[in-house]
PDB file of C-alpha atoms and ligand atoms in Angstrom:
ATOM      1  CA  MET A   1     -41.465  41.227 -66.015  1.00  0.00           C
ATOM      2  CA  SER A   2     -39.648  42.813 -63.744  1.00  0.00           C
ATOM      3  CA  ASP A   3     -39.579  46.241 -62.422  1.00  0.00           C
ATOM      4  CA  SER A   4     -36.202  46.858 -64.033  1.00  0.00           C
ATOM      5  CA  GLU A   5     -37.060  45.459 -67.394  1.00  0.00           C
ATOM      6  CA  GLU A   6     -40.168  47.654 -67.506  1.00  0.00           C
ATOM      7  CA  GLU A   7     -37.818  50.757 -67.176  1.00  0.00           C
ATOM      8  CA  GLU A   8     -35.431  49.595 -69.787  1.00  0.00           C
ATOM      9  CA  SER A   9     -36.595  51.096 -73.046  1.00  0.00           C
ATOM     10  CA  PRO A  10     -35.207  49.343 -76.105  1.00  0.00           C
ATOM     11  CA  ASP A  11     -32.187  50.953 -77.732  1.00  0.00           C
ATOM     12  CA  ARG A  12     -32.119  53.234 -80.639  1.00  0.00           C
ATOM     13  CA  GLN A  13     -29.775  52.392 -83.306  1.00  0.00           C
ATOM     14  CA  LEU A  14     -28.708  54.935 -85.782  1.00  0.00           C
ATOM     15  CA  LYS A  15     -26.235  54.675 -88.602  1.00  0.00           C
ATOM     16  CA  LEU A  16     -23.665  56.768 -89.408  1.00  0.00           C
ATOM     17  CA  VAL A  17     -22.038  56.956 -92.805  1.00  0.00           C
ATOM     18  CA  VAL A  18     -17.555  58.551 -92.417  1.00  0.00           C
ATOM     19  CA  LEU A  19     -16.891  59.814 -95.335  1.00  0.00           C
ATOM     20  CA  GLY A  20     -13.714  61.424 -97.509  1.00  0.00           C
ATOM     21  CA  ASP A  21     -10.425  60.694 -98.768  1.00  0.00           C
ATOM     22  CA  GLY A  22      -7.605  58.602 -97.577  1.00  0.00           C
ATOM     23  CA  THR A  23      -5.014  59.817 -94.892  1.00  0.00           C
ATOM     24  CA  THR A  24      -8.018  62.104 -93.543  1.00  0.00           C
ATOM     25  CA  GLY A  25      -8.467  60.424 -90.392  1.00  0.00           C
ATOM     26  CA  LYS A  26     -11.953  58.147 -90.499  1.00  0.00           C
ATOM     27  CA  THR A  27     -10.391  55.532 -88.621  1.00  0.00           C
ATOM     28  CA  SER A  28      -8.872  57.237 -86.302  1.00  0.00           C
ATOM     29  CA  LEU A  29     -11.430  59.121 -85.046  1.00  0.00           C
ATOM     30  CA  ALA A  30     -13.765  55.704 -85.221  1.00  0.00           C
ATOM     31  CA  THR A  31     -11.918  54.341 -83.371  1.00  0.00           C
ATOM     32  CA  ARG A  32     -10.954  57.266 -80.936  1.00  0.00           C
ATOM     33  CA  PHE A  33     -14.841  57.186 -80.376  1.00  0.00           C
ATOM     34  CA  ALA A  34     -15.570  53.545 -79.975  1.00  0.00           C
ATOM     35  CA  GLN A  35     -12.373  52.048 -78.314  1.00  0.00           C
ATOM     36  CA  GLU A  36     -10.563  55.097 -77.394  1.00  0.00           C
ATOM     37  CA  THR A  37      -7.552  54.861 -78.505  1.00  0.00           C
ATOM     38  CA  PHE A  38      -5.437  55.526 -81.336  1.00  0.00           C
ATOM     39  CA  GLY A  39      -2.612  54.807 -83.194  1.00  0.00           C
ATOM     40  CA  LYS A  40       0.143  56.853 -85.229  1.00  0.00           C
ATOM     41  CA  GLN A  41       0.274  54.136 -87.946  1.00  0.00           C
ATOM     42  CA  TYR A  42      -1.461  54.119 -91.299  1.00  0.00           C
ATOM     43  CA  LYS A  43      -3.508  51.079 -92.189  1.00  0.00           C
ATOM     44  CA  GLN A  44      -5.399  51.915 -95.356  1.00  0.00           C
ATOM     45  CA  THR A  45      -9.009  50.765 -95.025  1.00  0.00           C
ATOM     46  CA  ILE A  46      -9.974  48.494 -98.023  1.00  0.00           C
ATOM     47  CA  GLY A  47     -13.825  48.702 -98.148  1.00  0.00           C
ATOM     48  CA  LEU A  48     -15.615  49.005 -94.942  1.00  0.00           C
ATOM     49  CA  ASP A  49     -14.668  48.610 -91.487  1.00  0.00           C
ATOM     50  CA  PHE A  50     -17.427  49.253 -88.771  1.00  0.00           C
ATOM     51  CA  PHE A  51     -18.033  50.022 -85.244  1.00  0.00           C
ATOM     52  CA  LEU A  52     -20.151  49.986 -82.212  1.00  0.00           C
ATOM     53  CA  LYS A  53     -20.642  52.297 -79.800  1.00  0.00           C
ATOM     54  CA  ARG A  54     -23.471  52.799 -77.136  1.00  0.00           C
ATOM     55  CA  ILE A  55     -24.255  56.801 -75.798  1.00  0.00           C
ATOM     56  CA  VAL A  56     -26.496  58.025 -73.233  1.00  0.00           C
ATOM     57  CA  LEU A  57     -28.419  61.416 -74.185  1.00  0.00           C
ATOM     58  CA  PRO A  58     -30.525  63.234 -72.071  1.00  0.00           C
ATOM     59  CA  GLY A  59     -33.570  61.312 -70.763  1.00  0.00           C
ATOM     60  CA  ASN A  60     -31.867  58.491 -70.445  1.00  0.00           C
ATOM     61  CA  LEU A  61     -31.855  57.707 -73.509  1.00  0.00           C
ATOM     62  CA  ASN A  62     -29.686  54.782 -74.572  1.00  0.00           C
ATOM     63  CA  VAL A  63     -28.519  55.022 -78.432  1.00  0.00           C
ATOM     64  CA  THR A  64     -26.274  52.904 -79.939  1.00  0.00           C
ATOM     65  CA  LEU A  65     -24.300  54.589 -83.094  1.00  0.00           C
ATOM     66  CA  GLN A  66     -23.372  51.739 -86.019  1.00  0.00           C
ATOM     67  CA  VAL A  67     -20.397  53.569 -87.364  1.00  0.00           C
ATOM     68  CA  TRP A  68     -19.752  52.603 -90.858  1.00  0.00           C
ATOM     69  CA  ASP A  69     -16.164  53.789 -92.064  1.00  0.00           C
ATOM     70  CA  VAL A  70     -15.424  53.431 -95.319  1.00  0.00           C
ATOM     71  CA  GLY A  71     -12.434  52.866 -97.152  1.00  0.00           C
ATOM     72  CA  GLY A  72     -11.206  56.356 -99.243  1.00  0.00           C
ATOM     73  CA  GLN A  73     -10.410  54.586-102.417  1.00  0.00           C
ATOM     74  CA  THR A  74     -14.434  53.411-102.197  1.00  0.00           C
ATOM     75  CA  ILE A  75     -15.052  56.834-104.318  1.00  0.00           C
ATOM     76  CA  GLY A  76     -16.074  55.879-108.336  1.00  0.00           C
ATOM     77  CA  GLY A  77     -16.559  51.827-106.930  1.00  0.00           C
ATOM     78  CA  LYS A  78     -20.088  50.271-107.196  1.00  0.00           C
ATOM     79  CA  MET A  79     -20.583  49.743-103.398  1.00  0.00           C
ATOM     80  CA  LEU A  80     -19.914  52.622-102.351  1.00  0.00           C
ATOM     81  CA  ASP A  81     -23.876  53.698-102.478  1.00  0.00           C
ATOM     82  CA  LYS A  82     -24.823  50.145-100.609  1.00  0.00           C
ATOM     83  CA  TYR A  83     -22.740  51.887 -97.872  1.00  0.00           C
ATOM     84  CA  ILE A  84     -24.511  55.249 -97.763  1.00  0.00           C
ATOM     85  CA  TYR A  85     -28.049  53.551 -98.302  1.00  0.00           C
ATOM     86  CA  GLY A  86     -30.218  54.410 -95.176  1.00  0.00           C
ATOM     87  CA  ALA A  87     -27.585  56.261 -93.324  1.00  0.00           C
ATOM     88  CA  GLN A  88     -29.334  59.111 -91.075  1.00  0.00           C
ATOM     89  CA  GLY A  89     -26.403  60.921 -90.597  1.00  0.00           C
ATOM     90  CA  ILE A  90     -23.062  61.470 -93.021  1.00  0.00           C
ATOM     91  CA  LEU A  91     -19.504  62.602 -91.530  1.00  0.00           C
ATOM     92  CA  LEU A  92     -18.073  64.178 -94.067  1.00  0.00           C
ATOM     93  CA  VAL A  93     -14.288  64.162 -93.287  1.00  0.00           C
ATOM     94  CA  TYR A  94     -11.375  66.460 -94.416  1.00  0.00           C
ATOM     95  CA  ASP A  95      -8.193  67.111 -93.167  1.00  0.00           C
ATOM     96  CA  ILE A  96      -7.514  70.551 -92.498  1.00  0.00           C
ATOM     97  CA  THR A  97      -3.931  70.545 -93.666  1.00  0.00           C
ATOM     98  CA  ASN A  98      -4.744  68.887 -96.718  1.00  0.00           C
ATOM     99  CA  GLY A  99      -7.112  71.486 -99.209  1.00  0.00           C
ATOM    100  CA  GLN A 100      -7.851  68.589-101.535  1.00  0.00           C
ATOM    101  CA  SER A 101      -9.054  66.516 -99.047  1.00  0.00           C
ATOM    102  CA  PHE A 102     -11.821  69.098 -98.201  1.00  0.00           C
ATOM    103  CA  ASP A 103     -12.625  70.012-101.776  1.00  0.00           C
ATOM    104  CA  ASN A 104     -12.853  66.371-102.717  1.00  0.00           C
ATOM    105  CA  LEU A 105     -15.666  66.226-100.499  1.00  0.00           C
ATOM    106  CA  GLU A 106     -17.754  68.031-103.045  1.00  0.00           C
ATOM    107  CA  ASP A 107     -17.842  64.575-104.997  1.00  0.00           C
ATOM    108  CA  TRP A 108     -18.556  62.584-101.587  1.00  0.00           C
ATOM    109  CA  TYR A 109     -21.424  64.588-101.423  1.00  0.00           C
ATOM    110  CA  ASN A 110     -22.645  64.440-104.820  1.00  0.00           C
ATOM    111  CA  VAL A 111     -23.017  60.722-104.049  1.00  0.00           C
ATOM    112  CA  VAL A 112     -24.900  61.063-101.440  1.00  0.00           C
ATOM    113  CA  LYS A 113     -27.216  63.247-102.811  1.00  0.00           C
ATOM    114  CA  LYS A 114     -27.759  60.545-105.726  1.00  0.00           C
ATOM    115  CA  VAL A 115     -27.957  57.826-103.604  1.00  0.00           C
ATOM    116  CA  ASN A 116     -30.953  59.690-101.599  1.00  0.00           C
ATOM    117  CA  GLU A 117     -32.754  61.522-104.366  1.00  0.00           C
ATOM    118  CA  GLU A 118     -35.917  59.785-104.372  1.00  0.00           C
ATOM    119  CA  SER A 119     -35.765  59.418-100.767  1.00  0.00           C
ATOM    120  CA  GLU A 120     -38.694  60.847 -98.609  1.00  0.00           C
ATOM    121  CA  THR A 121     -36.150  61.278 -95.615  1.00  0.00           C
ATOM    122  CA  GLN A 122     -32.281  63.091 -95.788  1.00  0.00           C
ATOM    123  CA  PRO A 123     -30.020  62.085 -93.748  1.00  0.00           C
ATOM    124  CA  LEU A 124     -28.127  65.058 -91.157  1.00  0.00           C
ATOM    125  CA  VAL A 125     -24.774  65.552 -93.053  1.00  0.00           C
ATOM    126  CA  ALA A 126     -22.178  67.112 -90.933  1.00  0.00           C
ATOM    127  CA  LEU A 127     -18.677  68.768 -92.291  1.00  0.00           C
ATOM    128  CA  VAL A 128     -16.041  67.442 -90.168  1.00  0.00           C
ATOM    129  CA  GLY A 129     -12.152  68.923 -89.870  1.00  0.00           C
ATOM    130  CA  ASN A 130      -9.806  66.145 -88.349  1.00  0.00           C
ATOM    131  CA  LYS A 131      -6.425  67.250 -87.110  1.00  0.00           C
ATOM    132  CA  ILE A 132      -6.706  70.303 -85.492  1.00  0.00           C
ATOM    133  CA  ASP A 133      -3.437  69.624 -83.280  1.00  0.00           C
ATOM    134  CA  LEU A 134      -1.846  70.789 -86.682  1.00  0.00           C
ATOM    135  CA  GLU A 135      -2.933  73.981 -86.454  1.00  0.00           C
ATOM    136  CA  HIS A 136       0.259  75.125 -87.495  1.00  0.00           C
ATOM    137  CA  MET A 137       0.192  73.296 -90.545  1.00  0.00           C
ATOM    138  CA  ARG A 138      -3.875  74.980 -91.493  1.00  0.00           C
ATOM    139  CA  THR A 139      -4.770  75.161 -95.147  1.00  0.00           C
ATOM    140  CA  VAL A 140      -8.350  75.040 -94.874  1.00  0.00           C
ATOM    141  CA  LYS A 141      -9.529  78.321 -93.916  1.00  0.00           C
ATOM    142  CA  VAL A 142     -11.833  77.909 -91.364  1.00  0.00           C
ATOM    143  CA  ASP A 143     -14.338  80.700 -93.610  1.00  0.00           C
ATOM    144  CA  LYS A 144     -14.376  77.812 -96.449  1.00  0.00           C
ATOM    145  CA  HIS A 145     -15.338  75.415 -94.210  1.00  0.00           C
ATOM    146  CA  GLN A 146     -18.046  77.868 -92.591  1.00  0.00           C
ATOM    147  CA  ARG A 147     -19.554  78.610 -96.434  1.00  0.00           C
ATOM    148  CA  PHE A 148     -19.216  75.161 -97.342  1.00  0.00           C
ATOM    149  CA  CYS A 149     -21.684  74.409 -93.849  1.00  0.00           C
ATOM    150  CA  GLN A 150     -23.834  77.060 -94.647  1.00  0.00           C
ATOM    151  CA  GLU A 151     -24.457  76.832 -98.230  1.00  0.00           C
ATOM    152  CA  ASN A 152     -25.666  72.939 -97.508  1.00  0.00           C
ATOM    153  CA  ASN A 153     -26.917  73.367 -94.457  1.00  0.00           C
ATOM    154  CA  PHE A 154     -24.188  70.517 -92.838  1.00  0.00           C
ATOM    155  CA  SER A 155     -23.421  70.938 -88.907  1.00  0.00           C
ATOM    156  CA  SER A 156     -20.072  71.756 -88.392  1.00  0.00           C
ATOM    157  CA  HIS A 157     -17.575  69.955 -86.705  1.00  0.00           C
ATOM    158  CA  PHE A 158     -13.546  70.424 -85.730  1.00  0.00           C
ATOM    159  CA  VAL A 159     -11.918  67.666 -83.677  1.00  0.00           C
ATOM    160  CA  SER A 160      -8.770  65.773 -83.309  1.00  0.00           C
ATOM    161  CA  ALA A 161      -8.955  62.138 -83.569  1.00  0.00           C
ATOM    162  CA  LYS A 162      -4.867  61.821 -82.077  1.00  0.00           C
ATOM    163  CA  THR A 163      -5.802  63.747 -79.140  1.00  0.00           C
ATOM    164  CA  GLY A 164      -9.366  63.879 -78.787  1.00  0.00           C
ATOM    165  CA  ASP A 165     -10.519  66.725 -78.602  1.00  0.00           C
ATOM    166  CA  SER A 166     -14.121  67.002 -79.482  1.00  0.00           C
ATOM    167  CA  VAL A 167     -14.498  63.476 -81.007  1.00  0.00           C
ATOM    168  CA  PHE A 168     -17.370  62.383 -78.614  1.00  0.00           C
ATOM    169  CA  LEU A 169     -18.803  66.017 -78.894  1.00  0.00           C
ATOM    170  CA  CYS A 170     -19.149  65.472 -82.248  1.00  0.00           C
ATOM    171  CA  PHE A 171     -21.091  61.824 -82.552  1.00  0.00           C
ATOM    172  CA  GLN A 172     -23.315  62.989 -79.219  1.00  0.00           C
ATOM    173  CA  ARG A 173     -24.143  66.370 -81.299  1.00  0.00           C
ATOM    174  CA  ILE A 174     -24.462  64.360 -84.718  1.00  0.00           C
ATOM    175  CA  ALA A 175     -26.715  61.726 -82.518  1.00  0.00           C
ATOM    176  CA  ALA A 176     -28.479  64.432 -80.886  1.00  0.00           C
ATOM    177  CA  ASP A 177     -29.942  66.451 -83.895  1.00  0.00           C
ATOM    178  CA  ILE A 178     -30.788  63.332 -85.331  1.00  0.00           C
ATOM    179  CA  LEU A 179     -33.309  62.766 -82.958  1.00  0.00           C
ATOM    180  CA  GLY A 180     -34.339  66.313 -81.960  1.00  0.00           C
ATOM    181  CA  ILE A 181     -32.668  66.262 -78.141  1.00  0.00           C
ATOM    182  CA  LYS A 182     -31.888  69.485 -77.348  1.00  0.00           C
ATOM    183  CA  LEU A 183     -28.370  69.174 -75.489  1.00  0.00           C
ATOM    184  CA  ASN A 184     -27.766  72.250 -72.648  1.00  0.00           C
ATOM    185  CA  LYS A 185     -24.739  73.686 -71.662  1.00  0.00           C
ATOM    186  CA  ALA A 186     -24.641  71.056 -68.719  1.00  0.00           C
ATOM    187  CA  GLU A 187     -24.799  68.693 -70.317  1.00  0.00           C
ATOM    188  CA  LEU A 188     -22.221  69.998 -73.434  1.00  0.00           C
ATOM    189  CA  GLU A 189     -20.036  70.612 -70.831  1.00  0.00           C
ATOM    190  CA  GLN A 190     -20.390  66.823 -69.110  1.00  0.00           C
ATOM    191  CA  SER A 191     -19.158  65.955 -72.649  1.00  0.00           C
ATOM    192  CA  GLN A 192     -16.085  68.284 -72.142  1.00  0.00           C
ATOM    193  CA  VAL A 193     -15.114  66.660 -68.945  1.00  0.00           C
ATOM    194  CA  GLN A 194     -15.374  63.007 -69.777  1.00  0.00           C
ATOM    195  CA  GLN A 195     -13.258  64.051 -73.411  1.00  0.00           C
ATOM    196  CA  LYS A 196     -10.797  65.846 -70.558  1.00  0.00           C
ATOM    197  CA  SER A 197      -9.830  62.460 -68.145  1.00  0.00           C
ATOM    198  CA  LEU A 198     -10.165  60.597 -72.180  1.00  0.00           C
ATOM    199  CA  ARG A 199      -6.996  63.099 -72.657  1.00  0.00           C
ATOM    200  CA  GLY A 200      -5.530  62.783 -68.860  1.00  0.00           C
ATOM    201  CA  ALA A 201      -5.810  58.911 -69.299  1.00  0.00           C
ATOM    202  CA  THR A 202      -3.944  58.890 -72.874  1.00  0.00           C
ATOM    203  CA  LEU A 203      -1.651  61.073 -71.466  1.00  0.00           C
ATOM    204  CA  CYS A 204      -0.887  58.710 -68.511  1.00  0.00           C
ATOM    205  CA  MET A 205      -0.541  55.419 -70.734  1.00  0.00           C
ATOM    206  CA  GLN A 206       1.893  57.918 -72.309  1.00  0.00           C
ATOM    207  CA  LEU A 207       3.849  58.710 -69.327  1.00  0.00           C
ATOM    208  CA  GLU A 208       3.889  55.026 -68.579  1.00  0.00           C
ATOM    209  CA  ARG A 209       5.306  54.361 -72.131  1.00  0.00           C
ATOM    210  CA  GLU A 210       8.237  57.272 -71.799  1.00  0.00           C
ATOM    211  CA  CYS A 211       9.060  55.569 -67.878  1.00  0.00           C
ATOM    212  CA  TRP A 212       9.274  51.942 -69.407  1.00  0.00           C
ATOM    213  CA  LYS A 213      11.397  52.906 -72.535  1.00  0.00           C
ATOM    214  CA  ALA A 214      14.023  54.779 -69.918  1.00  0.00           C
ATOM    215  CA  THR A 215      13.980  51.821 -68.453  1.00  0.00           C
ATOM    216  CA  ALA A 216      14.174  48.688 -70.388  1.00  0.00           C
TER     217      ALA A 216
HETATM  218  N1  GTP B   1      -1.571  64.525 -86.597  1.00  0.00           N
HETATM  219  C1  GTP B   1      -3.224  64.050 -86.539  1.00  0.00           C
HETATM  220  N2  GTP B   1      -2.799  62.840 -87.341  1.00  0.00           N
HETATM  221  C2  GTP B   1      -3.691  62.423 -87.211  1.00  0.00           C
HETATM  222  C3  GTP B   1      -5.322  62.496 -86.735  1.00  0.00           C
HETATM  223  N3  GTP B   1      -6.557  61.575 -87.465  1.00  0.00           N
HETATM  224  C4  GTP B   1      -5.608  60.746 -87.695  1.00  0.00           C
HETATM  225  N4  GTP B   1      -4.016  60.562 -88.123  1.00  0.00           N
HETATM  226  C5  GTP B   1      -3.338  59.842 -88.895  1.00  0.00           C
HETATM  227  O1  GTP B   1      -3.750  60.131 -90.644  1.00  0.00           O
HETATM  228  C6  GTP B   1      -3.390  58.799 -91.029  1.00  0.00           C
HETATM  229  C7  GTP B   1      -4.261  58.228 -91.500  1.00  0.00           C
HETATM  230  O2  GTP B   1      -5.506  58.257 -90.714  1.00  0.00           O
HETATM  231  P1  GTP B   1      -7.040  57.060 -91.024  1.00  0.00           P
HETATM  232  O3  GTP B   1      -7.471  57.133 -89.664  1.00  0.00           O
HETATM  233  O4  GTP B   1      -6.271  55.542 -91.356  1.00  0.00           O
HETATM  234  O5  GTP B   1      -7.518  57.477 -91.690  1.00  0.00           O
HETATM  235  P2  GTP B   1      -8.633  57.264 -92.976  1.00  0.00           P
HETATM  236  O6  GTP B   1      -9.366  58.121 -93.233  1.00  0.00           O
HETATM  237  O7  GTP B   1      -9.344  56.142 -92.413  1.00  0.00           O
HETATM  238  O8  GTP B   1      -7.718  56.718 -94.660  1.00  0.00           O
HETATM  239  P3  GTP B   1      -8.275  55.451 -95.345  1.00  0.00           P
HETATM  240  O9  GTP B   1      -8.586  54.450 -94.591  1.00  0.00           O
HETATM  241  O10 GTP B   1      -7.377  54.972 -96.893  1.00  0.00           O
HETATM  242  O11 GTP B   1      -9.601  55.927 -96.160  1.00  0.00           O
HETATM  243  C8  GTP B   1      -2.293  57.808 -90.127  1.00  0.00           C
HETATM  244  O12 GTP B   1      -1.446  57.766 -90.122  1.00  0.00           O
HETATM  245  C9  GTP B   1      -3.003  58.474 -88.698  1.00  0.00           C
HETATM  246  O13 GTP B   1      -2.491  58.558 -87.571  1.00  0.00           O
HETATM  247  C10 GTP B   1      -5.678  63.578 -85.554  1.00  0.00           C
HETATM  248  O14 GTP B   1      -6.002  63.918 -85.933  1.00  0.00           O
HETATM  249  N5  GTP B   1      -4.207  63.948 -86.065  1.00  0.00           N
HETATM  250 MG1   MG B   2      -9.546  54.265 -92.849  1.00  0.00          MG
END
């Protein structure tokens, strides 16, 4: 075995399951994180979709995140328990402009609790308020979000799949929490720099598109 092979430790694999009502932006979050893209057009997820993304956490720890993107219509269906089973992390996603999508998270969380009733280890649960680019249309108060987190020991996240704001940070923090790794200020800032460059790239793409439209 060569030196470089000896140094490589095998990737840790984490299963993260993304739950919440239809149109809250679960697929958009997963594609923003895994593929750095965003589509305005809504395409309902039927059943389940998968995304894989490898990230590096402090200490040169390679982690492969398996993101299970569950369709909002699966609640009440036979397959949902199976999708949730074995998850190390659960993202409960709502749309900050849609109060009903926040209220319905209670039902989603009840399914998570039921699936893990007899399990010794419990998944880490993250409450994710999406669409913060639509802050002016917010109907779910931040207080309400924080209270739900405190009552249930959820980690708290606000993101925008559209602009990419805090999306990488959200997944990175969840992975680090699951693995018991503390991210220091510099590492958190680093992930914000990555997002800024991502936003910069998106802006360039938009500008290119505008120019193309103008000249076409
Ligand atoms: N403004 C804004 N729109 C978003 C954001 N995220 C998603 N959307 C839009 O919301 C709509 C629904 O997004 P999806 O990601 O398909 O929603 P979903 O939760 O996967 O829905 P289901 O597959 O039915 O469960 C799409 O039109 C997206 O473009 C966001 O951060 N900001
Ligand atoms: Mg979807």
